[in-house]
Coordinates of N, CA and C in Angstrom, one line a residue:
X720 N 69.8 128.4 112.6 CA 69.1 127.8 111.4 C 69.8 128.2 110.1
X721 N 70.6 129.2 109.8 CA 71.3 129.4 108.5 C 72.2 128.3 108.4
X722 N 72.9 128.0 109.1 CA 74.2 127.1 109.3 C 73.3 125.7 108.4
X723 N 72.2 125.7 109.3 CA 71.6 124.2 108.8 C 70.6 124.2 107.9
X724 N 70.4 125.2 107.4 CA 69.9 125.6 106.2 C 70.7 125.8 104.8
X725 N 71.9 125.9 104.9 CA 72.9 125.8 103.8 C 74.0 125.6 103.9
X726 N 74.3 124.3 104.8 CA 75.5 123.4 104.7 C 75.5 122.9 103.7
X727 N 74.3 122.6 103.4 CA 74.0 120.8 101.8 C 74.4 122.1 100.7
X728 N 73.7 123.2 100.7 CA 74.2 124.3 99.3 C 75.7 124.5 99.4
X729 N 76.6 124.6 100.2 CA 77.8 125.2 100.4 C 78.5 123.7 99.8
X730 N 78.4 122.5 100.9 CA 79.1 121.2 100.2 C 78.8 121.2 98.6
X731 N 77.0 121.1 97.9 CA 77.3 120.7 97.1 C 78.0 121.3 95.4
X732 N 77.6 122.9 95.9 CA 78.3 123.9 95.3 C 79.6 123.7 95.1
X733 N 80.8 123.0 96.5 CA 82.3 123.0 96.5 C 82.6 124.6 96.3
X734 N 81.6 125.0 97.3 CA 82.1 126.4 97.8 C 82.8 126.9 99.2
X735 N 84.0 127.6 99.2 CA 84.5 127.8 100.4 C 83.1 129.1 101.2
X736 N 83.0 128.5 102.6 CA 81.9 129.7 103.3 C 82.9 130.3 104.4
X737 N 83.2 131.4 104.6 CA 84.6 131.6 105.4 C 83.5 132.9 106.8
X738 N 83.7 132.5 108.3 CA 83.2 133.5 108.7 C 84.5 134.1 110.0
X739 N 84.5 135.0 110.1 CA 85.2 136.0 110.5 C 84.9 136.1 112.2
X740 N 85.5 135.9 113.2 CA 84.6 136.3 114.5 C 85.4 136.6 115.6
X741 N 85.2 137.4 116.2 CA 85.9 138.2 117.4 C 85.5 136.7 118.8
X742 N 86.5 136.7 119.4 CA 86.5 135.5 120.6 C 86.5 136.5 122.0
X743 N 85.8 135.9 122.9 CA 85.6 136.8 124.2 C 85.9 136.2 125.5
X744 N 86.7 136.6 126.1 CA 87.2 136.2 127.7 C 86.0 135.2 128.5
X745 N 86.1 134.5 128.6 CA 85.7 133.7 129.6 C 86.0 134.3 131.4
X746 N 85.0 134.7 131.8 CA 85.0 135.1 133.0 C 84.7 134.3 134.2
X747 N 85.7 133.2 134.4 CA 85.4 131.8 135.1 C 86.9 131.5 136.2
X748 N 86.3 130.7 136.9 CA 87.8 130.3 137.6 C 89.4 129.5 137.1
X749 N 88.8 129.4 136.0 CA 89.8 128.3 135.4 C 91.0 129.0 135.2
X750 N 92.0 127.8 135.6 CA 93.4 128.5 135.4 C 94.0 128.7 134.3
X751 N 93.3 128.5 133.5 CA 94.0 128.7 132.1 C 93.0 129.6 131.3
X752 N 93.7 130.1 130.5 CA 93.1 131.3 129.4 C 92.0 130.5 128.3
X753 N 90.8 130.8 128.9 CA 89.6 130.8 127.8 C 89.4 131.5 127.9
X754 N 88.2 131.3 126.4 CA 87.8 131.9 125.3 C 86.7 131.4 125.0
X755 N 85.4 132.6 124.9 CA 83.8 132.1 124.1 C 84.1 132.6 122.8
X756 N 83.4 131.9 122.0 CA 83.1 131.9 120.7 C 81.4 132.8 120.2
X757 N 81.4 133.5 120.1 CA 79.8 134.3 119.5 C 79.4 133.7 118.3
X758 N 78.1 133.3 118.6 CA 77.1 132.4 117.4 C 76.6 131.4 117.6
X759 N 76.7 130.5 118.7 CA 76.2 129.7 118.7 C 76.7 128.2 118.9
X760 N 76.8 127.6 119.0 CA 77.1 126.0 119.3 C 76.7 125.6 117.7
X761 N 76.0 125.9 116.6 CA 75.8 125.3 115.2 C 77.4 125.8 114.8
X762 N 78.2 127.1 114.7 CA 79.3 127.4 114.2 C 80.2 126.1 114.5
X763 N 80.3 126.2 116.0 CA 81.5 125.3 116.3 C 80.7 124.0 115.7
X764 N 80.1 123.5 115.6 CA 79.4 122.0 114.8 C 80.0 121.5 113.5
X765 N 79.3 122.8 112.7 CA 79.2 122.7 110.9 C 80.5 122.9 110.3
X766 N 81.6 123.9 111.4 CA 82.6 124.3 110.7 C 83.5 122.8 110.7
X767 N 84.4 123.3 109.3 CA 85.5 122.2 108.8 C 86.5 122.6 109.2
X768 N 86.6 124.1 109.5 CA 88.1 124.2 109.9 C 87.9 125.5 111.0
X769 N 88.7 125.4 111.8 CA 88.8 126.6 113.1 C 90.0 127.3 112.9
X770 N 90.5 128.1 113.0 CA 91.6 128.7 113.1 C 91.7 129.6 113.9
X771 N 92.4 130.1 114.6 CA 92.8 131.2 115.4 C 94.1 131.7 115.2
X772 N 94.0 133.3 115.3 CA 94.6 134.0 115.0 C 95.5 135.2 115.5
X773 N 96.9 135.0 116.0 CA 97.4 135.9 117.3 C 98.3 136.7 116.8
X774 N 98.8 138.4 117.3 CA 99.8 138.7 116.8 C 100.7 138.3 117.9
X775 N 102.0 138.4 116.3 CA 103.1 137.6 117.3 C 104.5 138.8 117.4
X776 N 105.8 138.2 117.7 CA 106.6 139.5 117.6 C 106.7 140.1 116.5
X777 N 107.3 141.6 116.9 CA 107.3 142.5 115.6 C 108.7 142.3 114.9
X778 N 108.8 142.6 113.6 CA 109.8 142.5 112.7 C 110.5 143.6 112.6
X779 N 112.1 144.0 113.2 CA 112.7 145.0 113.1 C 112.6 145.6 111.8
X780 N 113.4 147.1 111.7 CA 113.7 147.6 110.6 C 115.1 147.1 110.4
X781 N 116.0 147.4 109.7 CA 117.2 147.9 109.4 C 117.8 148.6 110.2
X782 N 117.5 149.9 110.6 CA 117.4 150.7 111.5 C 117.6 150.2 113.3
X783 N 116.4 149.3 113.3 CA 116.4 148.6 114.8 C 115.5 149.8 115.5
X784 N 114.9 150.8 114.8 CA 114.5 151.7 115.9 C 113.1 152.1 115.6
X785 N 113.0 151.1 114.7 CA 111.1 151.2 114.1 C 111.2 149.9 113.7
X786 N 109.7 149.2 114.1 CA 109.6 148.0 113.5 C 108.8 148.0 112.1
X787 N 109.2 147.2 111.1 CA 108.2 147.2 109.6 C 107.2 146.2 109.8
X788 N 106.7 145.6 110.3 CA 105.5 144.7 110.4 C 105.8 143.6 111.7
X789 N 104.9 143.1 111.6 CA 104.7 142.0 113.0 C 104.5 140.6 112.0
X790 N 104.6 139.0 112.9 CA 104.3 138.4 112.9 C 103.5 137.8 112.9
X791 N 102.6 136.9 112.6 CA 100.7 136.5 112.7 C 101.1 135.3 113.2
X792 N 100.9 134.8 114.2 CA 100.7 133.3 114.9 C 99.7 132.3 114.9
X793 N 99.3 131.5 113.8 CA 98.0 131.1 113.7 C 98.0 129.5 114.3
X794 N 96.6 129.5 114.7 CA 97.0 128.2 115.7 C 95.6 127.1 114.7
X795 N 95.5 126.2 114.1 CA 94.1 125.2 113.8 C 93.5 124.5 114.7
X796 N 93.0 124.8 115.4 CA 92.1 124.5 116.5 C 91.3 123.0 115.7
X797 N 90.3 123.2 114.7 CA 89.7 122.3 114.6 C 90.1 121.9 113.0
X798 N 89.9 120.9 112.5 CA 90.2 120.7 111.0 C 89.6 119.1 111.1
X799 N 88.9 119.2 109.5 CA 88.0 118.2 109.6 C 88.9 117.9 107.8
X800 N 89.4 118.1 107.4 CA 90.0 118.0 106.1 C 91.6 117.6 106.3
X801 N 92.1 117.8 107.4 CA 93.8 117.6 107.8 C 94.0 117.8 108.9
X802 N 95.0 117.3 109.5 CA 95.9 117.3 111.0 C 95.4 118.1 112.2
X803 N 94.7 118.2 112.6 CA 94.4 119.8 113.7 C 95.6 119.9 114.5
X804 N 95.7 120.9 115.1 CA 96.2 121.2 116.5 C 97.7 121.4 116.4
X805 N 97.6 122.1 114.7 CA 99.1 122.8 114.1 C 99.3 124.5 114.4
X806 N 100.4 124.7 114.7 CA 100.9 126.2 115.1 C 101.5 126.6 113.8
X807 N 101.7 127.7 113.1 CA 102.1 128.4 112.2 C 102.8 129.5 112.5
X808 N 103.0 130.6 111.4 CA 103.4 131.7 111.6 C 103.7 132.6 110.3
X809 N 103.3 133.6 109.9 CA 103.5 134.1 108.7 C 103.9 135.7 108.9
X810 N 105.0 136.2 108.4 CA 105.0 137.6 108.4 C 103.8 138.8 107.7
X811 N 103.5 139.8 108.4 CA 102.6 140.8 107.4 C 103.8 142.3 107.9
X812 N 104.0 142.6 106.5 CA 105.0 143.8 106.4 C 104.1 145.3 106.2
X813 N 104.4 146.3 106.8 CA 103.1 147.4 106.4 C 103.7 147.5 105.0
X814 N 102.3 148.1 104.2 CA 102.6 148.0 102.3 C 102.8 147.3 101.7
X815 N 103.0 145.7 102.2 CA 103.0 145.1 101.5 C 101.7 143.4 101.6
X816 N 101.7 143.6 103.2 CA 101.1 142.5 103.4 C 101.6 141.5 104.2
X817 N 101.1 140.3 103.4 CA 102.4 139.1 103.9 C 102.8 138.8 102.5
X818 N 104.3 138.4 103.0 CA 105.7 138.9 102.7 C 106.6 137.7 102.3
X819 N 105.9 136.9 101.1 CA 106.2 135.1 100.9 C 107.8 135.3 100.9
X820 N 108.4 136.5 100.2 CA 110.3 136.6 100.5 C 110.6 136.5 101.7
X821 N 110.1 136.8 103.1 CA 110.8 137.4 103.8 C 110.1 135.3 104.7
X822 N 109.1 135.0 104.4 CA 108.8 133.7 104.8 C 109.5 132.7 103.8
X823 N 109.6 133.0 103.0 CA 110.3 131.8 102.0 C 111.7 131.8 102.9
X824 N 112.5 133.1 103.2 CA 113.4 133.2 103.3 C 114.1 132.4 104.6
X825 N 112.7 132.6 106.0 CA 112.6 131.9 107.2 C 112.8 130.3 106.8
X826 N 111.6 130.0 106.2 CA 111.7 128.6 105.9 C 113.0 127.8 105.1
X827 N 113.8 128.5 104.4 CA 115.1 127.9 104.0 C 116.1 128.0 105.0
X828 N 116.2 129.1 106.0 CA 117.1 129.1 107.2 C 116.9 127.6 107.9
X829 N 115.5 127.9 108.3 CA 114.9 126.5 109.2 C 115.7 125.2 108.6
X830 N 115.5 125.1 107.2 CA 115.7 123.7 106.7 C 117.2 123.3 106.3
X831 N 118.1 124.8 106.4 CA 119.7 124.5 106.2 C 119.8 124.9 104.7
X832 N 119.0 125.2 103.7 CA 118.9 125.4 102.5 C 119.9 127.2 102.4
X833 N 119.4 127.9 103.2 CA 120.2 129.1 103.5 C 120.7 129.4 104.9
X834 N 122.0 129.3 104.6 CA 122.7 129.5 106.3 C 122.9 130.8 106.7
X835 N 123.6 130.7 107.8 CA 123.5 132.2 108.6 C 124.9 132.2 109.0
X836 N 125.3 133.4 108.8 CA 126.9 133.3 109.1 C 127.3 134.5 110.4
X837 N 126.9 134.5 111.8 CA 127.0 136.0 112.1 C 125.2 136.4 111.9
X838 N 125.7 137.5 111.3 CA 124.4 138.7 111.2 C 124.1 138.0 109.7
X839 N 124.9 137.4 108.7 CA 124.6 138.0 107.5 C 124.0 136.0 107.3
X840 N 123.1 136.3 105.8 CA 122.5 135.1 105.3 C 123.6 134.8 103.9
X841 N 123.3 133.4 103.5 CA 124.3 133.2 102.7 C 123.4 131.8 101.3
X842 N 123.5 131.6 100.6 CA 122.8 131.0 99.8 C 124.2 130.1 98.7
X843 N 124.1 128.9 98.9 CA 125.4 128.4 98.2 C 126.4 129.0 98.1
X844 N 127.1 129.3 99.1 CA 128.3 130.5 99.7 C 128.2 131.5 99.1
X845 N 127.5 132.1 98.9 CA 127.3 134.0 98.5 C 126.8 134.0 99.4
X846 N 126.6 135.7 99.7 CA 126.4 136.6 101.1 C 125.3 136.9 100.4
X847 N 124.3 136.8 100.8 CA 123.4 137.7 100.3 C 122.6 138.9 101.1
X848 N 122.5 138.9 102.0 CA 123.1 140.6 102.9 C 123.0 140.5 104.2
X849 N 123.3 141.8 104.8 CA 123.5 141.7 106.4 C 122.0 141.8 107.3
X850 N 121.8 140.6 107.9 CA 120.3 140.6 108.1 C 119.4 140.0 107.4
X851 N 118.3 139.7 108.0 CA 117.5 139.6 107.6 C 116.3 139.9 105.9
X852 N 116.7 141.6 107.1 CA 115.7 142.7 105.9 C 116.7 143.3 104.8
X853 N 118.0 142.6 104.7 CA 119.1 143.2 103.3 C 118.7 141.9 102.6
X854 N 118.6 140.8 103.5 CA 118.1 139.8 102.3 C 117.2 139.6 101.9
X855 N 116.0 139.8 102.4 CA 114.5 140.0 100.9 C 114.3 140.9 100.5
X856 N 115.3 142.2 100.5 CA 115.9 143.1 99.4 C 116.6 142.5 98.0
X857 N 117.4 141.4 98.2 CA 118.2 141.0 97.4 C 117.4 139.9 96.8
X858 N 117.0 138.9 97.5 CA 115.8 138.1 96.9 C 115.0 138.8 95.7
X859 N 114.4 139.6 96.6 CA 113.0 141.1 95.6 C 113.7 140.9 94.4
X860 N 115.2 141.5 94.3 CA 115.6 141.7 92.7 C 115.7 141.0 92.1
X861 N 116.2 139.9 92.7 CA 117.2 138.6 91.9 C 115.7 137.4 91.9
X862 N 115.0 137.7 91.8 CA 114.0 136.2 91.4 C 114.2 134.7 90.6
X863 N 115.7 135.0 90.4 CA 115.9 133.8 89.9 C 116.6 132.8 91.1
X864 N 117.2 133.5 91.6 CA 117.7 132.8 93.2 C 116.5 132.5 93.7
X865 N 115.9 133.2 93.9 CA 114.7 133.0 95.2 C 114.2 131.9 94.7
X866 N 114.0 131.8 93.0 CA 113.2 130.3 92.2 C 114.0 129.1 93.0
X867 N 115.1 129.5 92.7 CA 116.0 128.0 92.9 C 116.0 128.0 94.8
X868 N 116.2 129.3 95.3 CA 115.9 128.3 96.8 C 114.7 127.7 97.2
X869 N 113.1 128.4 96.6 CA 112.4 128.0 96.6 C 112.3 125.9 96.2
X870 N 112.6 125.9 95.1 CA 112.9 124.8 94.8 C 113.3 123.7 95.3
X871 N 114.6 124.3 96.3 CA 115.4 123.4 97.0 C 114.8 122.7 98.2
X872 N 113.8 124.2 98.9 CA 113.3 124.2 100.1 C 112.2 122.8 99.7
X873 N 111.2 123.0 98.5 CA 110.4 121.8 98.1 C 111.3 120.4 97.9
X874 N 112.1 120.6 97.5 CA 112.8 119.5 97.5 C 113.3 118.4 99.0
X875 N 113.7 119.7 99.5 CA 114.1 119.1 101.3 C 112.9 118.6 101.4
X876 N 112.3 119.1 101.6 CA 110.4 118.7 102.2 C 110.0 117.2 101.5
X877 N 110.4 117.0 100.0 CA 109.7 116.3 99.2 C 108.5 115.9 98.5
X878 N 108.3 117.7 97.9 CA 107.8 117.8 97.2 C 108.4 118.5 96.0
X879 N 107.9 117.2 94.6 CA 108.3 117.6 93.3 C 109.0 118.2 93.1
X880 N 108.1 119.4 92.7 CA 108.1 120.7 92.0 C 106.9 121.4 92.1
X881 N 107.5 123.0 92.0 CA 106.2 124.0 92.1 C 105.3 123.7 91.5
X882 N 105.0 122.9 90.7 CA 103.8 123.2 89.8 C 102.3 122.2 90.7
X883 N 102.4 121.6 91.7 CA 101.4 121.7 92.6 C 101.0 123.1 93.1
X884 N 101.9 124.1 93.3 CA 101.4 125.3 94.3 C 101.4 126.3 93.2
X885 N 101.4 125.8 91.8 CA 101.1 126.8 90.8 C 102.8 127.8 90.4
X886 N 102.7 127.1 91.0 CA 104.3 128.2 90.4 C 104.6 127.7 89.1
X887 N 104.8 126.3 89.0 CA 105.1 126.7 86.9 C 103.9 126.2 86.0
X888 N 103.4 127.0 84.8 CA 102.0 126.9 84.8 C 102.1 125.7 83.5
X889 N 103.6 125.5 82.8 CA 103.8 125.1 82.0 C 103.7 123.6 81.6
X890 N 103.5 123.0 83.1 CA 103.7 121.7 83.2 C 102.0 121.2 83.2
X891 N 101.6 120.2 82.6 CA 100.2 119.7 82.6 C 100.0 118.9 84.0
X892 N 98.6 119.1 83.8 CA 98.5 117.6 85.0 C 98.6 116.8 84.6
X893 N 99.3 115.4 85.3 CA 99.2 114.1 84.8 C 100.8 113.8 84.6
X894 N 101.5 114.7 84.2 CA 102.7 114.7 83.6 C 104.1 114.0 85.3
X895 N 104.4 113.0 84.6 CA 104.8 112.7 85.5 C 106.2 112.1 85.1
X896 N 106.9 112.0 85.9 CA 109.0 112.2 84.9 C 109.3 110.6 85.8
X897 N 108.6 109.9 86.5 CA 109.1 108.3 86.6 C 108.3 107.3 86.2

């Protein structure tokens, strides 16, 4: 009865309602891995968006002999606003969180923006270090590189410029260069 008691307040507010919930083995013959949901059949109804949330491999050190954080594999189960039934992945580093350098950094590999030469990463032929974890060391410092691969990476993709995802604050809305 809460669900359906303040769906109309949450829509007309344009407030995000975000709930949190532990998923439980299904104890059944099926060959495949389920999963119950706690709360009810109104949760899975009302909600806009489902997400699930897995850890995924861990992220070496430097060292190789301790890892510095893990992986998060998030999967969108349901979405009533965009595309469902997308896989993701985001680093969380201990102390710091998640780790948009060390993902920015993934995502320009992926798109050819930063190549890999061997062990070491390389950004418009400079080396920028051996590994992975030497390069969002070097990123960390240099924020003006990281701006422009950022940039590049939006660009591959075909989008603008940062100033959709707030990255430059300078630019108005509306402003448009064609």
């Amino acid at each position: 009865t809460f669900l359906r008691r303040n769906a109309y307040k949450v829509r007309v507010k344009e407030c995000t309602f975000i709930f949190i919930n532990q998923v439980r083995d299904k104890m059944d013959a099926s060959p495949f891995k389920t999963y119950s949901q706690p709360g009810g059949h109104a949760l899975k109804h009302y909600a806009s968006m489902v997400i699930k949330l897995f850890r995924g491999k861990k992220i070496d050190s430097k060292k190789k002999k301790e890892y510095i954080g893990f992986r998060v594999k998030f999967f969108v189960e349901k979405n009533k606003v965009g595309p469902p039934y997308r896989e993701f992945t985001f680093p969380i580093v201990w102390g710091i969180g998640i780790d948009t350098t060390f993902d920015t950094l993934e995502f320009a590999s992926m798109l050819g923006v930063v190549t890999t030469r061997g062990p070491y990463k390389a950004f418009e032929g400079e080396t920028l270090g051996l590994g992975i974890a030497n390069s969002v060391e070097v990123l960390n410092k240099d924020k003006e590189k990281l701006d422009k691969i950022k940039e590049m990476c939006y660009n591959t993709v075909g989008v603008k410029s940062l100033s959709i995802f707030g990255g430059d604050k300078n630019t108005k809305e509306g402003d448009d260069d064609t």
